[in-house]
Short mmCIF file of C-alpha atoms and ligand atoms in Angstrom, two decimals:
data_model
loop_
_atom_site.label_atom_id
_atom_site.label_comp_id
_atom_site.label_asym_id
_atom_site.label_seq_id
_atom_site.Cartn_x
_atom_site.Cartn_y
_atom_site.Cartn_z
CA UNK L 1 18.13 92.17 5.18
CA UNK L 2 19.30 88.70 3.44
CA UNK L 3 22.71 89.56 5.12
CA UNK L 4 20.91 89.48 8.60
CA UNK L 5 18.82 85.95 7.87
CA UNK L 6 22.44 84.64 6.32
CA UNK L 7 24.41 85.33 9.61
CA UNK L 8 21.34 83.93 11.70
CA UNK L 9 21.06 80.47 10.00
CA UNK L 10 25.31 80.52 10.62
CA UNK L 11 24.78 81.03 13.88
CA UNK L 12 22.11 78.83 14.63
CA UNK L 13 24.13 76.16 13.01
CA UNK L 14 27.33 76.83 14.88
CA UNK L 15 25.14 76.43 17.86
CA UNK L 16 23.03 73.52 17.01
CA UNK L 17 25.16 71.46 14.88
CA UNK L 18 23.40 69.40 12.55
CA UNK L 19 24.96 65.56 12.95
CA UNK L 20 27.56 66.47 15.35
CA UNK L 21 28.49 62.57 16.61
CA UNK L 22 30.29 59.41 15.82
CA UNK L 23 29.30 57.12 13.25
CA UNK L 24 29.51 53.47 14.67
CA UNK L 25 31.31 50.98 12.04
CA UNK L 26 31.39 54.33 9.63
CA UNK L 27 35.04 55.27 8.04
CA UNK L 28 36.56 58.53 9.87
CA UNK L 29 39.73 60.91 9.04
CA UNK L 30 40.50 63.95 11.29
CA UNK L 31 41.36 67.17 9.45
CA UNK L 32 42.52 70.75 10.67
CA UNK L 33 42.05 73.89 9.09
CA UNK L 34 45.98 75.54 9.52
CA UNK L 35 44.61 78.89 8.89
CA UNK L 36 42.13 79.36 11.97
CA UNK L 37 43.13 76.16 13.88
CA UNK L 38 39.09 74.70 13.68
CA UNK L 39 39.89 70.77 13.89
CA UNK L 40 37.22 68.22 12.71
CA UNK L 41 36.98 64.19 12.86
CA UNK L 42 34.46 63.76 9.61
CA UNK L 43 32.59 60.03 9.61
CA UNK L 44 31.29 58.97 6.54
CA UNK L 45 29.37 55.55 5.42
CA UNK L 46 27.91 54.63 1.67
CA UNK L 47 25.29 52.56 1.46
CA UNK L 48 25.37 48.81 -1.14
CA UNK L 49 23.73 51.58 -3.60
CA UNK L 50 26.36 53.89 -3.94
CA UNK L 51 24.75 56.28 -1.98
CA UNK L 52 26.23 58.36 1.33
CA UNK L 53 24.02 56.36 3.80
CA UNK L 54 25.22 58.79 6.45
CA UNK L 55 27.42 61.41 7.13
CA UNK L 56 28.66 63.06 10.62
CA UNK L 57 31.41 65.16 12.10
CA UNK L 58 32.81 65.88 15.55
CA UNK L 59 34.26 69.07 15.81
CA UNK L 60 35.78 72.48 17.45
CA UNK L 61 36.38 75.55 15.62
CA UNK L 62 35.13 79.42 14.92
CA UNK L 63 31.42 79.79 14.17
CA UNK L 64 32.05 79.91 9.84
CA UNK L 65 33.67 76.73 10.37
CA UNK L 66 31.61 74.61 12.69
CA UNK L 67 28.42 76.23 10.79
CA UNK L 68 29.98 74.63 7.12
CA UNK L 69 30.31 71.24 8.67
CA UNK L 70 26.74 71.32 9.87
CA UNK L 71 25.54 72.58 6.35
CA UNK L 72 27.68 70.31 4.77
CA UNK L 73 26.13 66.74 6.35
CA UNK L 74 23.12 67.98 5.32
CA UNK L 75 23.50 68.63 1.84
CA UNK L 76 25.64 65.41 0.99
CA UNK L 77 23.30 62.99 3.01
CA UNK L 78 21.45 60.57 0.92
CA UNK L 79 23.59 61.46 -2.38
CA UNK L 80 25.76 59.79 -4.71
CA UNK L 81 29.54 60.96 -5.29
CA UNK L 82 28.70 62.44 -8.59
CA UNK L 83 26.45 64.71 -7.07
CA UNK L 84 28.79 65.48 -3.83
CA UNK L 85 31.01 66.68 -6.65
CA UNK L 86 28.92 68.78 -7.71
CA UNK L 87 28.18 70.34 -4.58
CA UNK L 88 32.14 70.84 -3.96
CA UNK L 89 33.00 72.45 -6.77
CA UNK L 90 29.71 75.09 -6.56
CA UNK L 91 31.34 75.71 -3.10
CA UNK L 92 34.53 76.40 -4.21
CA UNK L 93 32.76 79.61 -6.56
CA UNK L 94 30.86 80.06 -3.56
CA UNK L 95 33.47 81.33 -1.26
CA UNK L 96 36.39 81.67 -3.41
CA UNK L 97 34.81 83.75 -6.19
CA UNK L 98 31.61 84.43 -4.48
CA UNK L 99 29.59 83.05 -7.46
CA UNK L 100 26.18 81.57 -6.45
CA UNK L 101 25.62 78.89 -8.30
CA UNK L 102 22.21 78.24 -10.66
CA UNK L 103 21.48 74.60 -11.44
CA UNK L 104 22.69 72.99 -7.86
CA UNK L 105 20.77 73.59 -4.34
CA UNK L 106 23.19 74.70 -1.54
CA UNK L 107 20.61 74.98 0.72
CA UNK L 108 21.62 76.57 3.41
CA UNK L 109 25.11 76.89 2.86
CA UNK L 110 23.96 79.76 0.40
CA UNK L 111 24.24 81.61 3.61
CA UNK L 112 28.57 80.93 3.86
CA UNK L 113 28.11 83.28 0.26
CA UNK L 114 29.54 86.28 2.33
CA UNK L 115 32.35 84.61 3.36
CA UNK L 116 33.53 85.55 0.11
CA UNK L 117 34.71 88.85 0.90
CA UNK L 118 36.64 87.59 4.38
CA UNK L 119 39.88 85.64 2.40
CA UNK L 120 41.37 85.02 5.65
CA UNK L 121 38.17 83.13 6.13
CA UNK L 122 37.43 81.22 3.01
CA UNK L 123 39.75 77.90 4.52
CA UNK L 124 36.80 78.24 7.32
CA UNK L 125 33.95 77.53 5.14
CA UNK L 126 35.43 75.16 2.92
CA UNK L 127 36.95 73.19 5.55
CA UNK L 128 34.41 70.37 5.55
CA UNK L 129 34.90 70.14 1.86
CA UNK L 130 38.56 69.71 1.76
CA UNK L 131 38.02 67.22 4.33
CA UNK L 132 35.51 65.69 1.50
CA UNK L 133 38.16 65.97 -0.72
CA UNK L 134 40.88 63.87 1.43
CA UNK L 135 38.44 61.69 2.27
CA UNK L 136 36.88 60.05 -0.94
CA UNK L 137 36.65 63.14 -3.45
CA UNK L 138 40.35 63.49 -4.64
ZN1 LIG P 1 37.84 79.21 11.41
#
């Protein structure tokens, strides 16, 4: 069952979170999610090539939440801010509308795709975006 694999690679992120520390020298902003109370302290640092040298996150929350954060270092790592925009707005179909998207690689975030049908959830997942969105994006 894909549903099955999905909830295992959430899981296993909210368990093992993928760059879960402090970025020395890097720019920071804390952000809360005021549905579910999941808090986060997002680090970011481009590169002289306009390129997100590195991205990290500290961070407390339910399992949807903690498992987006992970999934969302690793997508945006290494890119430029066109293509983090890319990736936001496929997210937003993602969870809001529940709309996979073709052309752009979520990776594993493809997994949050369930999330759809939880509304009370959908802040959850997207958390780490918003906090995208505060910090550079919007
Ligand atoms: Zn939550």
């Amino acid at each position: 069952m894909l549903d099955d694999l999905y909830r295992q690679l959430i899981m296993e992120h909210s368990r093992t979170k993928r760059n879960h520390r402090e970025i020395d020298n890097g720019t920071h902003i804390h952000y809360k999610n005021p549905t579910c109370g999941d808090v986060m302290t997002l680090y970011w640092k481009w590169g002289p090539d306009g390129i997100l040298e590195d991205v990290s996150f500290v961070g407390e929350g339910c399992s949807i939440s903690m498992a987006s954060c992970s999934m969302m270092t690793e997508m945006v790592k290494g890119r430029s801010l066109e293509e983090v925009k890319a990736m936001r707005g496929a997210m937003e179909k993602l969870i809001r509308e529940g709309k996979e998207p073709g052309e752009i690689d979520l990776g594993d975030a493809l997994s949050l795709a369930g999330v759809h049908r939880l509304r009370a959830r959908h802040n959850c997942a997207l958390m780490p975006w918003q906090a995208l969105d505060r910090a550079f994006l919007k």
